[in-house]
Coordinates of C-alpha atoms and ligand atoms in Angstrom, one line a residue:
M1 CA 4.2 -123.6 -49.0
S2 CA 4.3 -120.4 -51.0
R3 CA 7.2 -118.1 -50.2
T4 CA 7.1 -114.4 -51.3
P5 CA 10.2 -113.7 -53.3
L6 CA 12.5 -111.2 -51.8
I7 CA 14.8 -108.9 -53.9
T8 CA 17.5 -107.1 -51.9
G9 CA 19.9 -104.5 -53.1
N10 CA 23.3 -104.7 -51.6
W11 CA 24.8 -101.3 -52.4
K12 CA 28.3 -102.3 -51.0
M13 CA 30.5 -99.2 -50.7
H14 CA 28.5 -96.9 -52.9
K15 CA 26.2 -93.9 -52.6
T16 CA 26.5 -90.6 -50.8
L17 CA 23.6 -89.2 -48.9
A18 CA 22.3 -87.2 -51.9
A19 CA 22.6 -90.2 -54.1
T20 CA 20.8 -92.3 -51.5
R21 CA 17.9 -89.9 -51.4
T22 CA 17.6 -89.9 -55.2
L23 CA 17.9 -93.7 -55.6
V24 CA 15.3 -94.6 -52.9
A25 CA 12.8 -92.0 -54.2
E26 CA 13.2 -93.4 -57.8
L27 CA 12.9 -96.9 -56.6
D28 CA 9.8 -96.2 -54.6
T29 CA 8.1 -94.7 -57.6
A30 CA 9.4 -97.4 -60.0
I31 CA 8.1 -100.4 -58.0
D32 CA 4.9 -98.8 -56.8
G33 CA 2.0 -101.2 -57.3
V34 CA 4.1 -104.3 -58.1
A35 CA 2.6 -107.2 -56.1
G36 CA 3.8 -110.6 -55.1
V37 CA 7.4 -109.6 -54.3
D38 CA 9.2 -108.0 -51.3
A39 CA 11.9 -105.4 -51.9
A40 CA 14.7 -104.3 -49.6
V41 CA 17.9 -102.2 -49.8
A42 CA 21.2 -102.3 -47.8
P43 CA 22.9 -98.9 -48.1
P44 CA 26.3 -98.2 -46.5
F45 CA 26.2 -97.4 -42.7
T46 CA 26.5 -93.7 -43.3
A47 CA 23.3 -93.6 -45.4
L48 CA 21.1 -95.9 -43.3
E49 CA 19.4 -93.2 -41.3
T50 CA 18.7 -91.2 -44.6
A51 CA 17.3 -94.3 -46.3
V52 CA 15.1 -95.3 -43.2
S53 CA 13.6 -91.8 -43.0
A54 CA 13.1 -91.5 -46.8
L55 CA 11.3 -94.9 -46.8
Q56 CA 9.2 -94.4 -43.7
G57 CA 5.7 -95.9 -44.3
K58 CA 6.9 -97.4 -47.6
S59 CA 7.1 -101.1 -48.4
I60 CA 10.9 -101.2 -49.1
A61 CA 12.8 -102.5 -46.1
V62 CA 16.2 -101.1 -45.1
G63 CA 19.1 -103.1 -43.7
A64 CA 22.8 -103.0 -43.0
Q65 CA 25.6 -104.9 -44.8
N66 CA 27.5 -106.1 -41.7
M67 CA 27.7 -105.6 -38.0
N68 CA 29.8 -106.5 -35.0
E69 CA 28.3 -109.1 -32.7
A70 CA 28.9 -107.1 -29.5
E71 CA 26.5 -104.5 -28.1
E72 CA 29.2 -101.9 -27.4
G73 CA 32.8 -101.7 -26.4
A74 CA 36.3 -100.8 -27.5
F75 CA 36.0 -102.0 -31.1
T76 CA 37.3 -99.1 -33.2
G77 CA 35.4 -98.7 -36.4
E78 CA 32.7 -101.2 -35.7
I79 CA 28.9 -100.9 -35.6
S80 CA 26.7 -102.8 -33.1
P81 CA 23.3 -104.4 -33.4
V82 CA 22.0 -101.9 -30.8
M83 CA 23.1 -99.1 -33.1
L84 CA 21.4 -100.7 -36.1
T85 CA 18.0 -101.1 -34.3
D86 CA 18.4 -97.6 -33.0
V87 CA 18.7 -96.2 -36.5
G88 CA 15.6 -98.3 -37.4
V89 CA 16.9 -100.9 -39.8
S90 CA 15.2 -104.3 -39.9
F91 CA 17.8 -106.7 -41.3
V92 CA 21.5 -107.2 -41.6
I93 CA 23.6 -109.1 -44.3
L94 CA 26.1 -111.3 -42.6
G95 CA 29.0 -113.4 -43.9
H96 CA 29.0 -111.9 -47.4
S97 CA 31.9 -113.4 -49.4
E98 CA 33.6 -110.0 -49.5
R99 CA 33.6 -110.0 -45.7
R100 CA 34.9 -113.5 -45.6
A101 CA 37.6 -113.1 -48.3
I102 CA 38.8 -109.5 -47.8
F103 CA 38.2 -109.0 -44.1
G104 CA 38.9 -112.5 -42.8
E105 CA 35.6 -113.4 -41.3
D106 CA 35.3 -117.1 -40.5
D107 CA 32.3 -119.4 -40.2
E108 CA 32.3 -119.2 -36.4
L109 CA 32.4 -115.4 -36.3
V110 CA 29.5 -115.3 -38.8
G111 CA 27.6 -117.7 -36.5
R112 CA 28.1 -115.4 -33.5
K113 CA 26.9 -112.5 -35.6
V114 CA 23.8 -114.4 -36.7
R115 CA 22.9 -115.2 -33.1
S116 CA 23.5 -111.7 -32.0
A117 CA 21.3 -110.2 -34.8
L118 CA 18.5 -112.5 -33.8
A119 CA 18.9 -111.6 -30.1
H120 CA 18.4 -108.0 -31.1
D121 CA 15.4 -108.6 -33.4
L122 CA 17.4 -107.9 -36.6
Q123 CA 16.6 -110.3 -39.4
P124 CA 19.9 -112.0 -40.5
Y125 CA 20.7 -112.7 -44.1
L126 CA 23.2 -115.5 -43.9
C127 CA 25.4 -115.6 -47.0
C128 CA 27.2 -118.7 -48.3
G129 CA 28.8 -119.8 -51.5
E130 CA 31.8 -121.6 -53.1
T131 CA 34.8 -120.2 -55.0
R132 CA 35.5 -121.3 -58.5
E133 CA 38.3 -123.6 -57.3
Q134 CA 35.9 -125.2 -54.8
R135 CA 33.3 -125.8 -57.5
E136 CA 35.9 -127.3 -59.8
A137 CA 37.0 -129.6 -57.0
N138 CA 33.3 -130.7 -56.5
E139 CA 33.3 -129.2 -53.0
T140 CA 30.3 -126.9 -53.5
I141 CA 27.9 -128.7 -51.3
A142 CA 30.5 -129.4 -48.6
V143 CA 31.5 -125.8 -48.4
V144 CA 28.0 -124.4 -48.4
R145 CA 26.9 -127.0 -45.7
R146 CA 29.9 -126.1 -43.5
Q147 CA 29.2 -122.4 -43.8
L148 CA 25.5 -122.8 -43.0
Q149 CA 26.0 -125.3 -40.2
A150 CA 28.4 -122.9 -38.4
G151 CA 26.3 -119.9 -39.3
L152 CA 23.1 -121.5 -37.9
D153 CA 24.6 -123.2 -34.9
G154 CA 22.7 -122.8 -31.7
I155 CA 19.5 -121.5 -33.3
D156 CA 16.1 -123.1 -32.7
A157 CA 13.6 -123.7 -35.5
H158 CA 11.3 -121.0 -34.3
R159 CA 13.9 -118.3 -34.7
A160 CA 15.4 -119.8 -37.8
A161 CA 12.1 -119.3 -39.7
G162 CA 12.9 -115.6 -40.1
I163 CA 16.4 -116.0 -41.4
V164 CA 17.1 -115.4 -45.1
V165 CA 19.8 -117.6 -46.6
A166 CA 21.7 -116.1 -49.6
Y167 CA 23.5 -118.5 -51.9
E168 CA 26.1 -116.5 -53.8
P169 CA 28.7 -118.5 -55.8
V170 CA 31.8 -116.3 -55.4
W171 CA 32.7 -116.8 -59.0
A172 CA 29.4 -115.2 -60.1
I173 CA 29.7 -112.1 -57.9
G174 CA 30.4 -108.9 -59.9
T175 CA 31.8 -111.0 -62.8
G176 CA 28.9 -111.0 -65.2
L177 CA 29.0 -114.8 -64.9
T178 CA 25.7 -116.2 -63.5
A179 CA 25.0 -119.7 -62.4
T180 CA 22.6 -121.3 -64.7
P181 CA 19.1 -121.6 -63.2
E182 CA 19.7 -125.4 -63.0
Q183 CA 23.1 -125.0 -61.3
A184 CA 21.6 -122.6 -58.8
Q185 CA 18.5 -124.7 -58.2
A186 CA 20.6 -127.7 -57.5
V187 CA 22.4 -125.9 -54.7
H188 CA 19.3 -124.3 -53.4
A189 CA 17.6 -127.7 -53.1
D190 CA 20.6 -129.0 -51.2
I191 CA 20.4 -126.0 -48.9
R192 CA 16.7 -126.6 -48.2
A193 CA 17.5 -130.2 -47.4
L194 CA 20.1 -129.1 -44.9
L195 CA 17.6 -126.6 -43.4
A196 CA 15.1 -129.5 -43.0
E197 CA 17.7 -131.6 -41.3
L198 CA 18.5 -128.7 -38.9
F199 CA 15.0 -127.3 -38.3
G200 CA 12.4 -129.7 -39.7
G201 CA 10.6 -129.8 -42.9
S202 CA 8.0 -127.1 -42.2
T203 CA 10.5 -124.5 -41.1
A204 CA 12.7 -125.3 -44.1
A205 CA 9.8 -124.9 -46.4
A206 CA 9.1 -121.4 -44.9
M207 CA 12.6 -120.1 -45.2
R208 CA 13.6 -117.9 -48.1
I209 CA 16.8 -118.8 -50.0
Q210 CA 18.0 -116.0 -52.3
Y211 CA 20.4 -116.4 -55.2
G212 CA 23.1 -113.8 -55.7
G213 CA 25.7 -113.3 -58.4
S214 CA 25.3 -111.0 -61.5
V215 CA 21.5 -111.0 -61.3
K216 CA 20.1 -108.6 -63.8
P217 CA 16.6 -107.7 -65.2
G218 CA 17.2 -110.1 -68.1
N219 CA 18.1 -113.2 -66.1
A220 CA 16.0 -112.7 -62.9
A221 CA 12.7 -114.2 -64.0
E222 CA 14.3 -117.5 -65.2
L223 CA 16.3 -117.8 -62.0
M224 CA 13.3 -117.1 -59.8
S225 CA 11.1 -119.6 -61.7
Q226 CA 13.2 -122.4 -60.1
P227 CA 11.3 -124.0 -57.2
D228 CA 13.8 -123.3 -54.4
I229 CA 15.0 -119.8 -55.5
D230 CA 13.1 -117.3 -53.5
G231 CA 14.5 -114.0 -54.6
A232 CA 17.9 -112.4 -55.2
L233 CA 20.6 -110.5 -53.5
V234 CA 21.7 -108.0 -56.1
G235 CA 24.9 -106.0 -56.1
G236 CA 25.8 -104.0 -59.2
A237 CA 22.3 -103.9 -60.7
S238 CA 20.9 -102.5 -57.4
L239 CA 22.8 -99.2 -57.9
D240 CA 20.5 -98.0 -60.6
A241 CA 16.8 -97.6 -60.1
D242 CA 15.8 -98.8 -63.5
S243 CA 17.8 -102.0 -63.3
F244 CA 16.8 -102.8 -59.7
A245 CA 13.1 -102.1 -60.4
G246 CA 13.4 -104.2 -63.6
I247 CA 14.4 -107.2 -61.4
V248 CA 11.6 -106.5 -58.9
R249 CA 9.1 -106.2 -61.8
A250 CA 10.4 -109.3 -63.5
V251 CA 9.7 -111.4 -60.4
G252 CA 6.5 -109.7 -59.2
S253 CA 3.2 -109.2 -60.9
Ligands
LIG1 P1 26.6 -108.7 -58.0 O1 26.8 -108.8 -56.4 O2 25.1 -108.7 -58.3 O3 27.2 -107.4 -58.4 O4 27.2 -109.9 -58.7 C1 26.0 -109.7 -55.7 C2 26.4 -109.6 -54.2 O5 27.6 -109.5 -53.9 O6 25.6 -109.6 -53.3

């Protein structure tokens, strides 16, 4: 089963409208003609419409970084899946470690969001990953399995095939520390084994599992050469067109 690698820029809380227009235009030019790789960006909510309209008819997908699971209601400050599809985005990042650690999102809430995204035809990216303490206590696999089991609860194999799993060791996010390709591959292989238990081997073989955590142009190719690493969720290096395009080019052909 060959899976097209997927490189996604998670802009976090960065970029004004003017900066969004500049970055997506530069990116579109910089990765024009690169084959064998899918590219996507997740700007902040305020810039989604700008990014969607600037990338109309282009091959770079646009998604959100979070959403509330409800369609509407008295939830001050929240954004619903209906609003996201209305703006024209195609995917949503859910359960990012910053959402879990800073905003208190738990595994069950993330699962409700994943089910809601699927019900609204938004492609979920389900994030998982262990902290440094959990890795040192040999809990990596248990933590990742718990996060994924709750995040994928109640989903059938047919719907699961479109989900992207993002493995992001918390200790590697924004720190400059990257998991070695072997460390990352070991967890990715365990994740694919779990996906096979949940959804069967052929669905598991079709699902893309991204690595995230200090991915840069210089380390992307080696990480992506691992058999179960199907792309990257990129934070810091996605804020600059040259470095994000460098990652896309390192992975594509
Ligand atoms: P980083 O962030 O690339 O800056 O480490 C990755 C992420 O949080 O998705």
